[in-house]
């Protein structure tokens, strides 16, 4: 369980995260929504150790993890994806996946010279695993492509794929859906559910596609102006006046209809 | 009282004024480096030699002018020749760009490749300058060298210590301040300046906004030529011209640009003074000042020097490193590519 | 039949390796909205770049208003009245929001303060942050800057590559709204969208691109109605 | 690795280049160039590890090379007993005091709560430390430097075989790199570059001015050799007989044999290093390093300890440069601090890496051997070029004289032109990263 | 026979502005000998230049390697700086048995270097000049001076030996600080020198390098107005550059009584270069020594003629000055003996280096004037 206590993150005078407190229950798929600039990504960045908080605490299963560097959080099972894809451009797509798992014996220099047999074996396993993930994401044909040369949406898929290479406890997904084809997004949604059910991953998902949120998330947290605005099930949130005003709007359909009538 | 005055004058004469002048000289050089870095996105190793070439060109024109009997009153004739020098240098760098750099922009070469290319250009310019004007030291300052000499000052004030101010020192300081103000204004307020920044930020998008990259590049190089030549000539007037020294200037100039924050004109100025003053002050021997200020009984035996002047270069770099540790992209937040 | 206002016809080409586009055709009439949808990696962005001249075509032509512009540079196309918002790297991160917009108006020599005001009206957050470097904005805010920059050009054709990726629903609605408005003033819009249902809703014409080739082409409504298209490309 | 004909062709061309040099100028010169070429290749390898593998922009190579050189002196020269007697121990003591006060200062900085008090204590510790240090250190230095200054005036070394200096040079450089890396590796791109440049200048300043350590600008000459002396060979009956049997000129034969010995040693070191780095680069370790180079933020989020890895590669790359530095000093037979110039020891090595192809070890080797060859051979090439170009001018004309004096500078000009040509036709280097 | 002689000096690098005049000096001697047609039955002498860079030992070694093994030079005038000289001597000249005569390498290490009789230098050792300087100052009643030296083995060696001699004679050196050549600014150095004070400033540097920069800055700030100039500084350039500003300053450089140096300067001027440039005269002498030794040994083989160099330099026959090489060759060819004095009063001590007789100069009315010889 992740607990965020009265978290602040300011940029100069600007309060990007302004006293947010929230909980992400173990085993849940928590949705995090809110208008652009609400502070969602900033919140992620603070939790994941990218940015130090101005004040406040983050607890993971009761342990204070505030300000730990990202790589240590990774080892504690906390993974994240980036809103703007961060691929390893000069490496192939497959290598992008294979580099993820921690504690590879081939990452120790000594072993690269004197433990080559073991490494070869490990590599085989990793490779199979990576190919599995690629298959799942429908991008097997890109396995040997340089990651800098794949399309914007494919990069998003790769982001997600990396989290599937290891046994994570909790995964923070920052707009995996933006720029991803909706059909594929449904498949991704299924995968998230499956990972959640079968492997017990906890998810926290930022997404602007309310259909996607609706299908996946149980508690939904709405942020606005750096604070938690509302919290509850999808339906509760969707009908919350404040949320509609700040985030959802009355919907395009209505407008078009109005025009047609008027 | 007299003693305190003497101490102050000694400090001014040996530390503050030379430091400020040297700082301004570095700053002018650093402005050119920072401009190339900011707009064209590479560290231009040929800058020292561009300065040398610009100065050499100006010297040749100065000689022509002098030969024709034209001088600039109390000011150095070289200032009259400066525009011609700038013109020639601009031609040179524009030619270099057309012939060499443009190709690498086209293939979107990594900045470090451009750095190496600029090193190649440095070698070539190095040869060209030496070919044009040779390797010897040249003094081309004429006109009144001093606003006030040390002796005049002593006679005037009756103090023991003299205070010398050179014309070129003042000119350099003034020019440096004006140049940075103009450059700042140009980059942040004018259409061309903004288009240059846009180009440096995101070349493709600049293209999509209808900005003509060749024009941006050309304007940048012309500015660089102007800055480099001015810096070179002012330095040469103050000290003297020598091709090798100009090449050696490259390191402190780079240090200034970096410590101030690359890509930032204000940073270049600040950096120039930081480097210059750290060279002059940290290794300063306080003996003279102390002798004036302290009572005779306490007059120091030693030099009261923290460190020998042999370490001045090292000290200025040490200070640079320390500044960077606290301000990783320079005093004024600079760019990092 | 008269040519459409902007047409890339029979485009074939790629990034130097294998072809990405195979005989792909995209067109948009004056004042109309054309929407391109398709799976990831289908070549939508590539097709847009091809139309804008950022890609060497092996075959095919691009014509604007009857004139063949196949061999013009992107920059020349800007001067011909085309505007483009790329999918990524679409803002000047080190420049302020206001300067980003100004750069959008770079080729204009008239007074563009009105347009700027309009953009601020459309995206109020940008007005608030106009003196902040655009690189410090949130993902959705950047997207708004990108679209705003393109609007500043006052183009006759506006090409948008996933303008709504990452923007919140309320802003997305506004954005589509505004796009309709823009189209009404006679500007042609060619855009790629993954929020396909909303996009096709307002589209006069829709293209489904698969593996660099046209799979379906029809009016937006018709595509929406096609069950196969819905299932395979629009997520049911 | 699949056979890459282009690369084999390039190395073939390099061999032809060296062969042609031998044909025109003789084997002696060729081997002399080859030997420094090999050393340069090792330096390039070290830089390539840092830049090509990790994207660390280190332009302080000169400092590490110089430290390698210092190691050669400290290991191989005989100790100067009078100097030790005059103040050797006291110097060590002084250094210990200095180090202790620095450590104390760091402790104060990190342990005490921020505030006015911390500043005061820090300054106090530093001042007291400095005073203590100078009272112990300075007189000792004076005493040491006064002992027979024209011949020694320094503490000397350990008197061990100079081959030991090669690994020792690596260790010394690695130690320095560790210190630098701990403090400065947080800096990015050109900021790191200028910081490393600065630190290398500091190293050189120390070498130039701390006479007790390595005689400063008075140079240490006559380092022992790991290979025989030509003169001794020329006086060895066995060798003389052998040379006569084959009809070799004695002087030529002896110097070629000596150079071949060096070449053999250098090639062994180079091959071992290449094997080590290539194997590592192709393993998961290499993959991780590439990931870090491509995108640090993401690599960190994927659980890689970027800071530690940067430090690791920085230390290793610097160590390789240190080894090369020790080898070079061994080859020269002397340590001349004033010869350490950034242009020659930092930027030229960078040219080697980039021209060869950054991110590719074989590229670095090729670049090292090629650029060094150029560095030496552009002089006669330039001279000949000028001779041909000015052949039509009458002897003794002003222009011819002017051109002739300028010819020397054509060395750098030719160098520049060739560099530009190479980079023009393969902007990613001759053997680009795969 | 066409005899090739190498000239290995730093045509590029920090001392690049001295190198052309040094090469020209050596070549002047080559030409003189060739024109006389008296060397080894009318042999001609041609020069092969090599760029020793002054600082890069490896490059210098390779360059010397080239002229020795490929061009087959029979002797070398060079190198220029001590470090590079020792490297090329050890790694090339000695193994290949080629004579090297350096005009400007002054490091004491060269005095005792095991060189198989192949190395000589026409520049005196630093120690000697320190003593001469001290004498001059004592005669002028100077008690306390500041010293700055160029930070290489030449400057350091000279400054140290001067300090030792001067202090032994009861003088006081207020500060003995180095300056780096080719740097952009010398304010810090001058500030420290000024703070230390002294009756005058000793500038043990090169006139074309930092030396001038130091003087300029010292004059401009009024820190010092009299200077003492050792051999690296004394040249026409000094007069041209500072003239009356340094009236009353003095110095010394190697030259013998009689008009050796003056004749050389005249010859140089006629040949179109500045013969007063530092170490140019020494280069002429180095070249002349090699050629005369060849004549004396009747062989251009260095292994043979190396033994005669000393006999030429310290011979007991007729004194030979610049421009008299033809005469010398005649005498030698006739079986006679000569005493080569040349432009810099060449007399060898320790079997290989110039003992150094000096002339004292002084600036009066902006002109460099010779005071006396010692
Ligand atoms: N480095 C920074 N400096 C200054 N302001 C920043 C910085 N980073 C983010 N901000 C501001 O903080 C606010 C929150 O940004 P954040 O990226 O967290 O939003 P978000 O909720 O993720 O929005 P989106 O849905 O658009 O991605 C924004 O208004 C943004 O402008
Ligand atoms: N710079 C490039 N070099 C080489 N191949 C590329 C490059 N960019 C994209 N590709 C390849 O071209 C194909 C089409 O890419 P494109 O970006 O056009 O897809 P897209 O339809 O826009 O997808 P998305 O919806 O994910 O943005 C992809 O398979 C991708 O791998
Ligand atoms: Mg976000
Ligand atoms: Mg796309």
PDB file of N, CA and C in Angstrom, chain A residues 54-120:
ATOM      1  N   UNK A  54       8.763  19.041  -1.665  1.00  0.00           N
ATOM      2  CA  UNK A  54       9.040  20.222  -0.856  1.00  0.00           C
ATOM      3  C   UNK A  54       8.749  19.896   0.607  1.00  0.00           C
ATOM      4  N   UNK A  55       7.662  19.160   0.809  1.00  0.00           N
ATOM      5  CA  UNK A  55       7.398  18.622   2.146  1.00  0.00           C
ATOM      6  C   UNK A  55       6.428  17.468   2.013  1.00  0.00           C
ATOM      7  N   UNK A  56       6.217  16.753   3.093  1.00  0.00           N
ATOM      8  CA  UNK A  56       5.291  15.628   3.059  1.00  0.00           C
ATOM      9  C   UNK A  56       6.036  14.299   2.987  1.00  0.00           C
ATOM     10  N   UNK A  57       5.244  13.219   3.102  1.00  0.00           N
ATOM     11  CA  UNK A  57       5.863  11.897   3.157  1.00  0.00           C
ATOM     12  C   UNK A  57       5.187  10.936   2.197  1.00  0.00           C
ATOM     13  N   UNK A  58       5.948   9.948   1.781  1.00  0.00           N
ATOM     14  CA  UNK A  58       5.389   8.860   1.006  1.00  0.00           C
ATOM     15  C   UNK A  58       5.751   7.561   1.724  1.00  0.00           C
ATOM     16  N   UNK A  59       4.755   6.738   1.984  1.00  0.00           N
ATOM     17  CA  UNK A  59       5.018   5.468   2.655  1.00  0.00           C
ATOM     18  C   UNK A  59       4.654   4.328   1.726  1.00  0.00           C
ATOM     19  N   UNK A  60       5.464   3.293   1.760  1.00  0.00           N
ATOM     20  CA  UNK A  60       5.131   2.101   0.992  1.00  0.00           C
ATOM     21  C   UNK A  60       5.102   0.941   1.984  1.00  0.00           C
ATOM     22  N   UNK A  61       3.947   0.356   2.119  1.00  0.00           N
ATOM     23  CA  UNK A  61       3.766  -0.709   3.110  1.00  0.00           C
ATOM     24  C   UNK A  61       4.306  -0.294   4.472  1.00  0.00           C
ATOM     25  N   UNK A  62       4.023   0.904   4.839  1.00  0.00           N
ATOM     26  CA  UNK A  62       4.420   1.382   6.152  1.00  0.00           C
ATOM     27  C   UNK A  62       5.825   1.933   6.225  1.00  0.00           C
ATOM     28  N   UNK A  63       6.631   1.683   5.212  1.00  0.00           N
ATOM     29  CA  UNK A  63       8.014   2.153   5.238  1.00  0.00           C
ATOM     30  C   UNK A  63       8.110   3.512   4.553  1.00  0.00           C
ATOM     31  N   UNK A  64       8.876   4.404   5.158  1.00  0.00           N
ATOM     32  CA  UNK A  64       9.011   5.730   4.571  1.00  0.00           C
ATOM     33  C   UNK A  64       9.949   5.665   3.366  1.00  0.00           C
ATOM     34  N   UNK A  65       9.421   5.960   2.193  1.00  0.00           N
ATOM     35  CA  UNK A  65      10.276   5.892   0.998  1.00  0.00           C
ATOM     36  C   UNK A  65      10.472   7.274   0.393  1.00  0.00           C
ATOM     37  N   UNK A  66      10.160   8.306   1.147  1.00  0.00           N
ATOM     38  CA  UNK A  66      10.291   9.655   0.607  1.00  0.00           C
ATOM     39  C   UNK A  66      11.724   9.932   0.181  1.00  0.00           C
ATOM     40  N   UNK A  67      11.874  10.381  -1.046  1.00  0.00           N
ATOM     41  CA  UNK A  67      13.191  10.833  -1.494  1.00  0.00           C
ATOM     42  C   UNK A  67      14.184   9.741  -1.810  1.00  0.00           C
ATOM     43  N   UNK A  68      13.760   8.485  -1.785  1.00  0.00           N
ATOM     44  CA  UNK A  68      14.688   7.436  -2.214  1.00  0.00           C
ATOM     45  C   UNK A  68      14.917   7.587  -3.719  1.00  0.00           C
ATOM     46  N   UNK A  69      16.131   7.285  -4.183  1.00  0.00           N
ATOM     47  CA  UNK A  69      16.369   7.409  -5.624  1.00  0.00           C
ATOM     48  C   UNK A  69      15.586   6.350  -6.397  1.00  0.00           C
ATOM     49  N   UNK A  70      15.253   6.656  -7.643  1.00  0.00           N
ATOM     50  CA  UNK A  70      14.401   5.766  -8.437  1.00  0.00           C
ATOM     51  C   UNK A  70      14.908   4.335  -8.493  1.00  0.00           C
ATOM     52  N   UNK A  71      16.238   4.179  -8.591  1.00  0.00           N
ATOM     53  CA  UNK A  71      16.687   2.797  -8.776  1.00  0.00           C
ATOM     54  C   UNK A  71      16.471   1.972  -7.531  1.00  0.00           C
ATOM     55  N   UNK A  72      16.488   2.605  -6.380  1.00  0.00           N
ATOM     56  CA  UNK A  72      16.210   1.831  -5.164  1.00  0.00           C
ATOM     57  C   UNK A  72      14.737   1.475  -5.077  1.00  0.00           C
ATOM     58  N   UNK A  73      13.900   2.423  -5.504  1.00  0.00           N
ATOM     59  CA  UNK A  73      12.470   2.135  -5.500  1.00  0.00           C
ATOM     60  C   UNK A  73      12.155   0.980  -6.444  1.00  0.00           C
ATOM     61  N   UNK A  74      12.859   0.973  -7.567  1.00  0.00           N
ATOM     62  CA  UNK A  74      12.673  -0.114  -8.521  1.00  0.00           C
ATOM     63  C   UNK A  74      12.924  -1.448  -7.829  1.00  0.00           C
ATOM     64  N   UNK A  75      13.972  -1.491  -7.043  1.00  0.00           N
ATOM     65  CA  UNK A  75      14.288  -2.755  -6.373  1.00  0.00           C
ATOM     66  C   UNK A  75      13.261  -3.111  -5.309  1.00  0.00           C
ATOM     67  N   UNK A  76      12.534  -2.088  -4.843  1.00  0.00           N
ATOM     68  CA  UNK A  76      11.466  -2.385  -3.886  1.00  0.00           C
ATOM     69  C   UNK A  76      10.185  -2.775  -4.601  1.00  0.00           C
ATOM     70  N   UNK A  77      10.232  -2.815  -5.921  1.00  0.00           N
ATOM     71  CA  UNK A  77       9.066  -3.243  -6.668  1.00  0.00           C
ATOM     72  C   UNK A  77       8.173  -2.113  -7.136  1.00  0.00           C
ATOM     73  N   UNK A  78       8.692  -0.884  -7.096  1.00  0.00           N
ATOM     74  CA  UNK A  78       7.894   0.245  -7.554  1.00  0.00           C
ATOM     75  C   UNK A  78       8.377   0.674  -8.937  1.00  0.00           C
ATOM     76  N   UNK A  79       7.521   0.510  -9.926  1.00  0.00           N
ATOM     77  CA  UNK A  79       7.901   0.835 -11.301  1.00  0.00           C
ATOM     78  C   UNK A  79       7.032   1.956 -11.835  1.00  0.00           C
ATOM     79  N   UNK A  80       7.547   2.645 -12.841  1.00  0.00           N
ATOM     80  CA  UNK A  80       6.717   3.694 -13.445  1.00  0.00           C
ATOM     81  C   UNK A  80       7.005   3.778 -14.943  1.00  0.00           C
ATOM     82  N   UNK A  81       6.024   4.324 -15.667  1.00  0.00           N
ATOM     83  CA  UNK A  81       6.267   4.652 -17.072  1.00  0.00           C
ATOM     84  C   UNK A  81       6.220   6.163 -17.211  1.00  0.00           C
ATOM     85  N   UNK A  82       6.673   6.640 -18.338  1.00  0.00           N
ATOM     86  CA  UNK A  82       6.749   8.089 -18.529  1.00  0.00           C
ATOM     87  C   UNK A  82       5.683   8.580 -19.501  1.00  0.00           C
ATOM     88  N   UNK A  83       5.202   9.759 -19.195  1.00  0.00           N
ATOM     89  CA  UNK A  83       4.180  10.343 -20.062  1.00  0.00           C
ATOM     90  C   UNK A  83       4.769  10.627 -21.443  1.00  0.00           C
ATOM     91  N   UNK A  84       5.962  11.192 -21.446  1.00  0.00           N
ATOM     92  CA  UNK A  84       6.666  11.372 -22.711  1.00  0.00           C
ATOM     93  C   UNK A  84       7.661  10.231 -22.797  1.00  0.00           C
ATOM     94  N   UNK A  85       7.469   9.366 -23.800  1.00  0.00           N
ATOM     95  CA  UNK A  85       8.199   8.103 -23.816  1.00  0.00           C
ATOM     96  C   UNK A  85       9.702   8.317 -23.676  1.00  0.00           C
ATOM     97  N   UNK A  86      10.321   7.487 -22.864  1.00  0.00           N
ATOM     98  CA  UNK A  86      11.764   7.553 -22.613  1.00  0.00           C
ATOM     99  C   UNK A  86      12.401   6.256 -23.073  1.00  0.00           C
ATOM    100  N   UNK A  87      12.470   6.060 -24.351  1.00  0.00           N
ATOM    101  CA  UNK A  87      13.064   4.810 -24.833  1.00  0.00           C
ATOM    102  C   UNK A  87      14.581   4.931 -24.867  1.00  0.00           C
ATOM    103  N   UNK A  88      15.255   3.792 -24.995  1.00  0.00           N
ATOM    104  CA  UNK A  88      16.710   3.802 -25.188  1.00  0.00           C
ATOM    105  C   UNK A  88      16.959   3.746 -26.692  1.00  0.00           C
ATOM    106  N   UNK A  89      17.126   4.908 -27.267  1.00  0.00           N
ATOM    107  CA  UNK A  89      17.031   5.041 -28.712  1.00  0.00           C
ATOM    108  C   UNK A  89      18.011   4.216 -29.529  1.00  0.00           C
ATOM    109  N   UNK A  90      19.232   4.040 -29.023  1.00  0.00           N
ATOM    110  CA  UNK A  90      20.207   3.380 -29.885  1.00  0.00           C
ATOM    111  C   UNK A  90      20.169   1.867 -29.718  1.00  0.00           C
ATOM    112  N   UNK A  91      19.269   1.395 -28.852  1.00  0.00           N
ATOM    113  CA  UNK A  91      19.185  -0.047 -28.645  1.00  0.00           C
ATOM    114  C   UNK A  91      17.965  -0.596 -29.364  1.00  0.00           C
ATOM    115  N   UNK A  92      18.008  -1.890 -29.650  1.00  0.00           N
ATOM    116  CA  UNK A  92      16.845  -2.468 -30.308  1.00  0.00           C
ATOM    117  C   UNK A  92      15.699  -2.565 -29.304  1.00  0.00           C
ATOM    118  N   UNK A  93      14.530  -2.773 -29.856  1.00  0.00           N
ATOM    119  CA  UNK A  93      13.347  -2.873 -29.002  1.00  0.00           C
ATOM    120  C   UNK A  93      13.504  -4.020 -28.011  1.00  0.00           C
ATOM    121  N   UNK A  94      14.044  -5.126 -28.502  1.00  0.00           N
ATOM    122  CA  UNK A  94      14.199  -6.273 -27.611  1.00  0.00           C
ATOM    123  C   UNK A  94      15.184  -5.951 -26.484  1.00  0.00           C
ATOM    124  N   UNK A  95      16.278  -5.314 -26.853  1.00  0.00           N
ATOM    125  CA  UNK A  95      17.260  -4.955 -25.824  1.00  0.00           C
ATOM    126  C   UNK A  95      16.648  -4.006 -24.799  1.00  0.00           C
ATOM    127  N   UNK A  96      15.774  -3.143 -25.275  1.00  0.00           N
ATOM    128  CA  UNK A  96      15.096  -2.241 -24.364  1.00  0.00           C
ATOM    129  C   UNK A  96      14.380  -3.015 -23.266  1.00  0.00           C
ATOM    130  N   UNK A  97      13.867  -4.158 -23.636  1.00  0.00           N
ATOM    131  CA  UNK A  97      13.181  -4.971 -22.638  1.00  0.00           C
ATOM    132  C   UNK A  97      14.168  -5.792 -21.815  1.00  0.00           C
ATOM    133  N   UNK A  98      15.151  -6.336 -22.504  1.00  0.00           N
ATOM    134  CA  UNK A  98      16.060  -7.251 -21.802  1.00  0.00           C
ATOM    135  C   UNK A  98      16.886  -6.554 -20.731  1.00  0.00           C
ATOM    136  N   UNK A  99      17.054  -5.242 -20.896  1.00  0.00           N
ATOM    137  CA  UNK A  99      17.897  -4.578 -19.900  1.00  0.00           C
ATOM    138  C   UNK A  99      17.170  -4.374 -18.574  1.00  0.00           C
ATOM    139  N   UNK A 100      15.877  -4.569 -18.566  1.00  0.00           N
ATOM    140  CA  UNK A 100      15.117  -4.176 -17.382  1.00  0.00           C
ATOM    141  C   UNK A 100      15.404  -4.997 -16.120  1.00  0.00           C
ATOM    142  N   UNK A 101      15.323  -6.335 -16.200  1.00  0.00           N
ATOM    143  CA  UNK A 101      15.415  -7.090 -14.933  1.00  0.00           C
ATOM    144  C   UNK A 101      16.663  -6.741 -14.125  1.00  0.00           C
ATOM    145  N   UNK A 102      16.482  -6.710 -12.831  1.00  0.00           N
ATOM    146  CA  UNK A 102      17.583  -6.340 -11.952  1.00  0.00           C
ATOM    147  C   UNK A 102      18.442  -7.560 -11.658  1.00  0.00           C
ATOM    148  N   UNK A 103      19.547  -7.332 -11.029  1.00  0.00           N
ATOM    149  CA  UNK A 103      20.445  -8.391 -10.551  1.00  0.00           C
ATOM    150  C   UNK A 103      20.840  -9.362 -11.643  1.00  0.00           C
ATOM    151  N   UNK A 104      21.027  -8.868 -12.863  1.00  0.00           N
ATOM    152  CA  UNK A 104      21.554  -9.760 -13.891  1.00  0.00           C
ATOM    153  C   UNK A 104      23.025  -9.989 -13.577  1.00  0.00           C
ATOM    154  N   UNK A 105      23.425 -11.243 -13.621  1.00  0.00           N
ATOM    155  CA  UNK A 105      24.824 -11.472 -13.233  1.00  0.00           C
ATOM    156  C   UNK A 105      25.749 -10.861 -14.274  1.00  0.00           C
ATOM    157  N   UNK A 106      25.252 -10.692 -15.487  1.00  0.00           N
ATOM    158  CA  UNK A 106      26.084 -10.095 -16.526  1.00  0.00           C
ATOM    159  C   UNK A 106      26.298  -8.616 -16.358  1.00  0.00           C
ATOM    160  N   UNK A 107      25.705  -8.034 -15.329  1.00  0.00           N
ATOM    161  CA  UNK A 107      25.914  -6.613 -15.113  1.00  0.00           C
ATOM    162  C   UNK A 107      27.128  -6.350 -14.227  1.00  0.00           C
ATOM    163  N   UNK A 108      27.732  -7.427 -13.751  1.00  0.00           N
ATOM    164  CA  UNK A 108      28.956  -7.269 -12.982  1.00  0.00           C
ATOM    165  C   UNK A 108      30.121  -7.499 -13.924  1.00  0.00           C
ATOM    166  N   UNK A 109      31.049  -6.560 -13.928  1.00  0.00           N
ATOM    167  CA  UNK A 109      32.131  -6.654 -14.905  1.00  0.00           C
ATOM    168  C   UNK A 109      32.872  -7.985 -14.808  1.00  0.00           C
ATOM    169  N   UNK A 110      33.133  -8.372 -13.577  1.00  0.00           N
ATOM    170  CA  UNK A 110      33.907  -9.593 -13.373  1.00  0.00           C
ATOM    171  C   UNK A 110      33.266 -10.757 -14.126  1.00  0.00           C
ATOM    172  N   UNK A 111      31.951 -10.879 -13.988  1.00  0.00           N
ATOM    173  CA  UNK A 111      31.265 -11.996 -14.627  1.00  0.00           C
ATOM    174  C   UNK A 111      31.334 -11.931 -16.134  1.00  0.00           C
ATOM    175  N   UNK A 112      31.347 -10.690 -16.682  1.00  0.00           N
ATOM    176  CA  UNK A 112      31.374 -10.620 -18.141  1.00  0.00           C
ATOM    177  C   UNK A 112      32.640 -11.254 -18.680  1.00  0.00           C
ATOM    178  N   UNK A 113      33.680 -11.285 -17.843  1.00  0.00           N
ATOM    179  CA  UNK A 113      34.924 -11.902 -18.317  1.00  0.00           C
ATOM    180  C   UNK A 113      35.036 -13.366 -17.888  1.00  0.00           C
ATOM    181  N   UNK A 114      34.581 -13.638 -16.676  1.00  0.00           N
ATOM    182  CA  UNK A 114      34.864 -14.971 -16.149  1.00  0.00           C
ATOM    183  C   UNK A 114      33.625 -15.796 -15.827  1.00  0.00           C
ATOM    184  N   UNK A 115      32.450 -15.261 -16.134  1.00  0.00           N
ATOM    185  CA  UNK A 115      31.263 -16.062 -15.850  1.00  0.00           C
ATOM    186  C   UNK A 115      30.373 -16.114 -17.067  1.00  0.00           C
ATOM    187  N   UNK A 116      30.983 -16.353 -18.216  1.00  0.00           N
ATOM    188  CA  UNK A 116      30.232 -16.136 -19.443  1.00  0.00           C
ATOM    189  C   UNK A 116      29.180 -17.203 -19.691  1.00  0.00           C
ATOM    190  N   UNK A 117      29.409 -18.388 -19.120  1.00  0.00           N
ATOM    191  CA  UNK A 117      28.437 -19.447 -19.356  1.00  0.00           C
ATOM    192  C   UNK A 117      27.105 -19.098 -18.710  1.00  0.00           C
ATOM    193  N   UNK A 118      27.235 -18.669 -17.457  1.00  0.00           N
ATOM    194  CA  UNK A 118      26.025 -18.348 -16.717  1.00  0.00           C
ATOM    195  C   UNK A 118      25.273 -17.227 -17.423  1.00  0.00           C
ATOM    196  N   UNK A 119      26.031 -16.259 -17.889  1.00  0.00           N
ATOM    197  CA  UNK A 119      25.393 -15.133 -18.549  1.00  0.00           C
ATOM    198  C   UNK A 119      24.628 -15.604 -19.775  1.00  0.00           C
ATOM    199  N   UNK A 120      25.240 -16.467 -20.550  1.00  0.00           N
ATOM    200  CA  UNK A 120      24.591 -16.931 -21.771  1.00  0.00           C
ATOM    201  C   UNK A 120      23.246 -17.562 -21.450  1.00  0.00           C
TER     202      UNK A 120
END
